[in-house]
Coordinates of C-alpha atoms in Angstrom, one line a residue:
M1 CA 0.0 0.0 0.0
P2 CA 1.4 3.4 -0.9
A3 CA 2.6 5.7 1.9
H4 CA 0.3 8.5 3.1
D5 CA 1.8 12.0 3.3
P6 CA 0.6 13.9 6.4
S7 CA 1.2 17.2 4.6
V8 CA -1.4 16.4 2.0
R9 CA -4.1 14.9 4.2
G10 CA -4.6 16.9 7.4
S11 CA -6.5 20.1 6.9
S12 CA -9.7 18.6 5.5
A13 CA -10.2 16.4 8.5
I14 CA -10.1 19.0 11.2
A15 CA -13.8 19.6 11.3
G16 CA -14.3 16.0 12.3
V17 CA -12.7 16.5 15.7
G18 CA -15.6 18.6 17.1
G19 CA -15.6 21.4 19.6
A20 CA -14.2 21.3 23.1
A21 CA -17.6 20.5 24.7
G22 CA -18.0 17.5 22.5
I23 CA -14.5 16.2 23.2
S24 CA -14.6 16.7 27.0
G25 CA -17.7 14.5 27.3
A26 CA -16.2 11.6 25.4
G27 CA -15.5 9.5 28.4
G28 CA -18.8 7.8 28.4
G29 CA -21.2 7.5 31.3
P30 CA -24.5 9.3 31.7
G31 CA -24.8 12.0 29.1
G32 CA -21.4 11.1 27.5
A33 CA -20.8 10.6 23.8
S34 CA -21.7 7.0 24.0
G35 CA -25.0 7.5 25.9
T36 CA -28.4 8.5 24.7
P37 CA -28.7 12.3 24.8
G38 CA -31.4 13.8 26.9
P39 CA -33.4 17.0 26.2
P40 CA -31.1 19.7 25.0
V41 CA -31.6 22.1 27.9
R42 CA -31.2 19.4 30.6
Q43 CA -28.2 17.9 28.8
A44 CA -26.5 21.3 28.6
L45 CA -27.1 21.8 32.3
S46 CA -25.8 18.3 33.1
D47 CA -22.7 18.9 31.0
S48 CA -22.1 22.3 32.6
V49 CA -22.3 20.9 36.1
Y50 CA -20.1 18.0 35.2
E51 CA -17.4 20.3 33.8
D52 CA -17.6 22.7 36.8
I53 CA -17.2 19.9 39.3
K54 CA -14.4 18.3 37.3
A55 CA -12.5 21.5 37.1
R56 CA -12.8 21.8 40.9
V57 CA -11.4 18.3 41.4
M58 CA -8.6 18.8 38.8
D59 CA -7.5 22.1 40.3
H60 CA -7.7 20.6 43.9
E61 CA -10.3 23.1 44.9
I62 CA -12.0 19.9 46.0
A63 CA -8.9 18.4 47.7
P64 CA -7.8 14.9 47.0
G65 CA -9.5 12.6 49.5
A66 CA -12.1 15.2 50.5
R67 CA -15.7 14.5 50.8
V68 CA -17.9 15.8 47.9
G69 CA -21.2 16.9 49.3
I70 CA -24.1 16.8 46.9
E71 CA -26.3 19.3 48.7
A72 CA -23.4 21.7 49.3
L73 CA -22.4 21.6 45.6
A74 CA -26.0 22.1 44.5
R75 CA -26.2 25.3 46.6
T76 CA -22.8 26.5 45.3
L77 CA -23.7 26.0 41.7
N78 CA -27.3 27.1 42.2
V79 CA -28.8 23.9 40.7
S80 CA -30.9 21.1 42.0
P81 CA -29.2 18.0 43.4
T82 CA -30.1 15.9 40.4
P83 CA -27.5 17.3 37.9
V84 CA -24.9 17.1 40.7
R85 CA -25.7 13.4 41.2
E86 CA -25.5 12.8 37.4
A87 CA -22.1 14.6 37.3
L88 CA -20.7 12.7 40.1
A89 CA -21.7 9.4 38.5
R90 CA -19.8 10.5 35.4
L91 CA -16.8 11.5 37.4
E92 CA -16.8 8.2 39.2
S93 CA -16.5 6.5 35.8
D94 CA -13.7 8.8 35.0
G95 CA -11.9 7.7 38.2
L96 CA -11.9 11.2 39.7
V97 CA -14.3 10.4 42.6
V98 CA -15.3 7.3 44.5
K99 CA -18.5 6.4 46.1
R100 CA -18.4 4.7 49.5
S101 CA -21.2 3.3 51.5
L102 CA -22.4 5.6 54.3
S103 CA -19.9 8.3 53.5
G104 CA -21.0 9.3 50.0
Y105 CA -18.6 10.6 47.3
R106 CA -14.9 11.5 47.9
A107 CA -12.4 12.9 45.5
T108 CA -9.8 10.2 44.6
E109 CA -6.3 10.5 46.0
L110 CA -3.5 11.6 43.7
L111 CA -1.4 9.0 42.1
T112 CA 1.7 8.1 44.1
R113 CA 5.1 7.5 42.4
Q114 CA 4.3 3.8 42.4
G115 CA 0.8 4.5 41.0
V116 CA 2.3 6.5 38.1
E117 CA 4.8 3.7 37.4
E118 CA 1.9 1.1 37.4
L119 CA -0.2 3.3 35.1
F120 CA 2.5 3.6 32.6
E121 CA 3.4 -0.1 32.9
M122 CA -0.2 -0.8 31.7
R123 CA 0.1 1.8 28.9
L124 CA 3.4 0.4 27.7
I125 CA 1.8 -3.1 27.4
L126 CA -1.3 -1.8 25.6
E127 CA -0.5 1.2 23.5
P128 CA 2.6 0.3 21.5
R129 CA 0.8 -2.8 20.3
A130 CA -2.3 -0.7 19.5
A131 CA -0.1 1.7 17.4
A132 CA 1.4 -1.2 15.5
L133 CA -2.0 -2.7 14.7
A134 CA -3.3 0.8 13.7
A135 CA -0.6 1.0 11.1
L136 CA -1.9 -2.2 9.6
H137 CA -5.6 -1.8 10.0
A138 CA -6.6 1.9 10.3
D139 CA -9.2 3.0 7.7
E140 CA -9.2 6.4 6.0
G141 CA -11.6 8.0 8.5
Q142 CA -9.4 6.9 11.4
L143 CA -6.2 8.2 9.7
D144 CA -8.1 11.5 9.2
A145 CA -9.1 11.6 12.8
M146 CA -5.5 11.1 14.0
E147 CA -4.3 14.0 11.9
A148 CA -7.2 16.2 12.8
T149 CA -6.7 15.6 16.5
L150 CA -3.0 16.4 16.2
E151 CA -3.8 19.6 14.4
A152 CA -6.4 20.6 17.0
M153 CA -3.8 20.0 19.8
Q154 CA -1.4 22.4 18.0
A155 CA -4.1 25.0 17.9
H156 CA -5.0 24.8 21.7
P157 CA -3.2 26.2 24.6
G158 CA -0.7 23.7 26.1
P159 CA -0.8 22.4 29.6
A160 CA -0.3 25.5 31.8
G161 CA -2.4 27.2 34.4
P162 CA -5.7 26.1 35.8
Y163 CA -7.6 23.2 34.3
A164 CA -10.2 25.4 32.6
S165 CA -7.4 26.8 30.5
Y166 CA -6.0 23.5 29.2
R167 CA -9.0 21.1 29.5
D168 CA -9.3 21.1 25.7
F169 CA -5.7 20.1 25.3
A170 CA -6.1 17.4 27.9
A171 CA -9.2 16.0 26.2
L172 CA -7.5 16.1 22.8
D173 CA -4.5 14.3 24.3
Q174 CA -6.8 11.5 25.5
R175 CA -8.7 11.5 22.2
F176 CA -5.5 11.0 20.3
H177 CA -4.6 7.9 22.2
D178 CA -8.2 6.6 22.0
V179 CA -8.3 7.1 18.2
V180 CA -5.0 5.2 17.8
A181 CA -6.3 2.4 19.9
G182 CA -9.6 2.3 18.1
A183 CA -7.8 2.1 14.8
A184 CA -6.2 -1.1 15.9
H185 CA -9.6 -2.8 15.3
R186 CA -9.3 -4.7 18.5
P187 CA -12.3 -3.6 20.6
L188 CA -11.1 -5.1 23.9
L189 CA -7.7 -3.4 23.5
A190 CA -9.3 0.0 22.7
D191 CA -11.7 -0.3 25.7
A192 CA -8.8 -1.1 28.0
V193 CA -6.9 2.0 26.8
E194 CA -9.9 4.3 27.2
R195 CA -10.8 3.0 30.7
L196 CA -7.4 4.0 32.1
H197 CA -8.4 7.7 31.8
S198 CA -4.7 8.3 32.0
H199 CA -4.8 11.9 30.9
L200 CA -7.1 13.0 33.8
H201 CA -4.8 11.3 36.4
I202 CA -1.6 12.8 35.0
F203 CA -3.0 16.3 34.4
R204 CA -4.5 16.3 37.9
L205 CA -1.2 15.2 39.4
N206 CA 0.5 18.2 37.9
S207 CA -2.0 21.0 38.6
A208 CA 0.6 23.6 37.6
Q209 CA 2.0 22.2 34.3
D210 CA 5.3 23.1 32.7
G211 CA 5.4 24.8 29.3
G212 CA 7.3 23.4 26.4
D213 CA 5.9 19.9 26.7
P214 CA 7.3 17.8 23.8
T215 CA 4.1 15.7 23.6
L216 CA 3.1 17.1 20.2
D217 CA 6.4 16.2 18.5
E218 CA 6.1 12.7 20.0
H219 CA 2.5 12.3 18.8
E220 CA 3.5 13.5 15.3
R221 CA 6.1 10.7 15.0
V222 CA 3.5 8.1 16.0
V223 CA 1.1 9.5 13.3
R224 CA 3.7 9.6 10.6
A225 CA 4.6 6.0 11.2
I226 CA 1.0 4.9 11.1
L227 CA 0.3 6.9 7.9
R228 CA 3.2 5.2 6.3
R229 CA 1.9 1.8 7.4
R230 CA 5.1 1.0 9.3
A231 CA 3.9 -1.1 12.1
E232 CA 7.3 -1.7 13.8
R233 CA 8.1 2.0 13.7
A234 CA 4.7 3.0 15.0
E235 CA 5.2 0.6 18.0
E236 CA 8.7 2.1 18.6
A237 CA 7.4 5.7 18.4
M238 CA 4.6 5.0 20.9
T239 CA 7.0 3.2 23.2
E240 CA 9.4 6.2 23.0
H241 CA 6.5 8.7 23.7
L242 CA 5.2 6.8 26.8
T243 CA 8.7 6.2 28.1
R244 CA 9.6 9.8 27.9
S245 CA 6.3 10.9 29.4
L246 CA 6.9 8.5 32.3
E247 CA 10.4 10.1 32.8
R248 CA 8.9 13.6 32.8
Q249 CA 6.3 12.5 35.5
L250 CA 8.9 10.8 37.7
S251 CA 11.2 13.9 37.4
R252 CA 8.4 15.9 39.0
F253 CA 8.4 13.6 42.0
A254 CA 12.1 14.2 42.3
K255 CA 11.5 18.0 42.4

């Protein structure tokens, strides 16, 4: 099969990525992209409350391990308890809150150094293989989606400042990895990658992100290998990206 040239393909696909609101709800759960949408007004309120509470958790305004009170949040956000409950159910599926009997919801604790190492251990098992398979099996729509997501990341602010300022970048980061995994045409593999919700845990761990993150360059190398149908190189590029990302995270623990 002839090689695909990223310089020829990318711009026409950018519209397929969708806006920030569509991306950030892609994690599934009630009201997510995979669910059945409710009435437009109620769905907009549900999404707004979800994003508001998520930002409070990501920015540690709701501290790691702290109890998340439904009634208190409803009063703060000037909404009924129903959209708050719906939002917390979605956040539980994201791994950002946990529900315990008798004590209600609590924000999850931050990853420890060991937790980061275990997360990346799982990613290094799953994602390089997914990239290799994507190079062999990705269809044209999936190749377009990879390029479009990469271009969208280049157009959004990088990881710096409070969560509200970089949530689009974070969501696109996760979307990129999900699209690559989906292009492997191995549903169980793709589901396992998505369920890690790795971007949320990593971005939350580093609430004040550094600038100059080389993620985009590393993503581009993965995409180029997949477009050229070079499975071995795609696997190597993904392994290199995850290994370097792990090193960056561990260096923050050292600081």
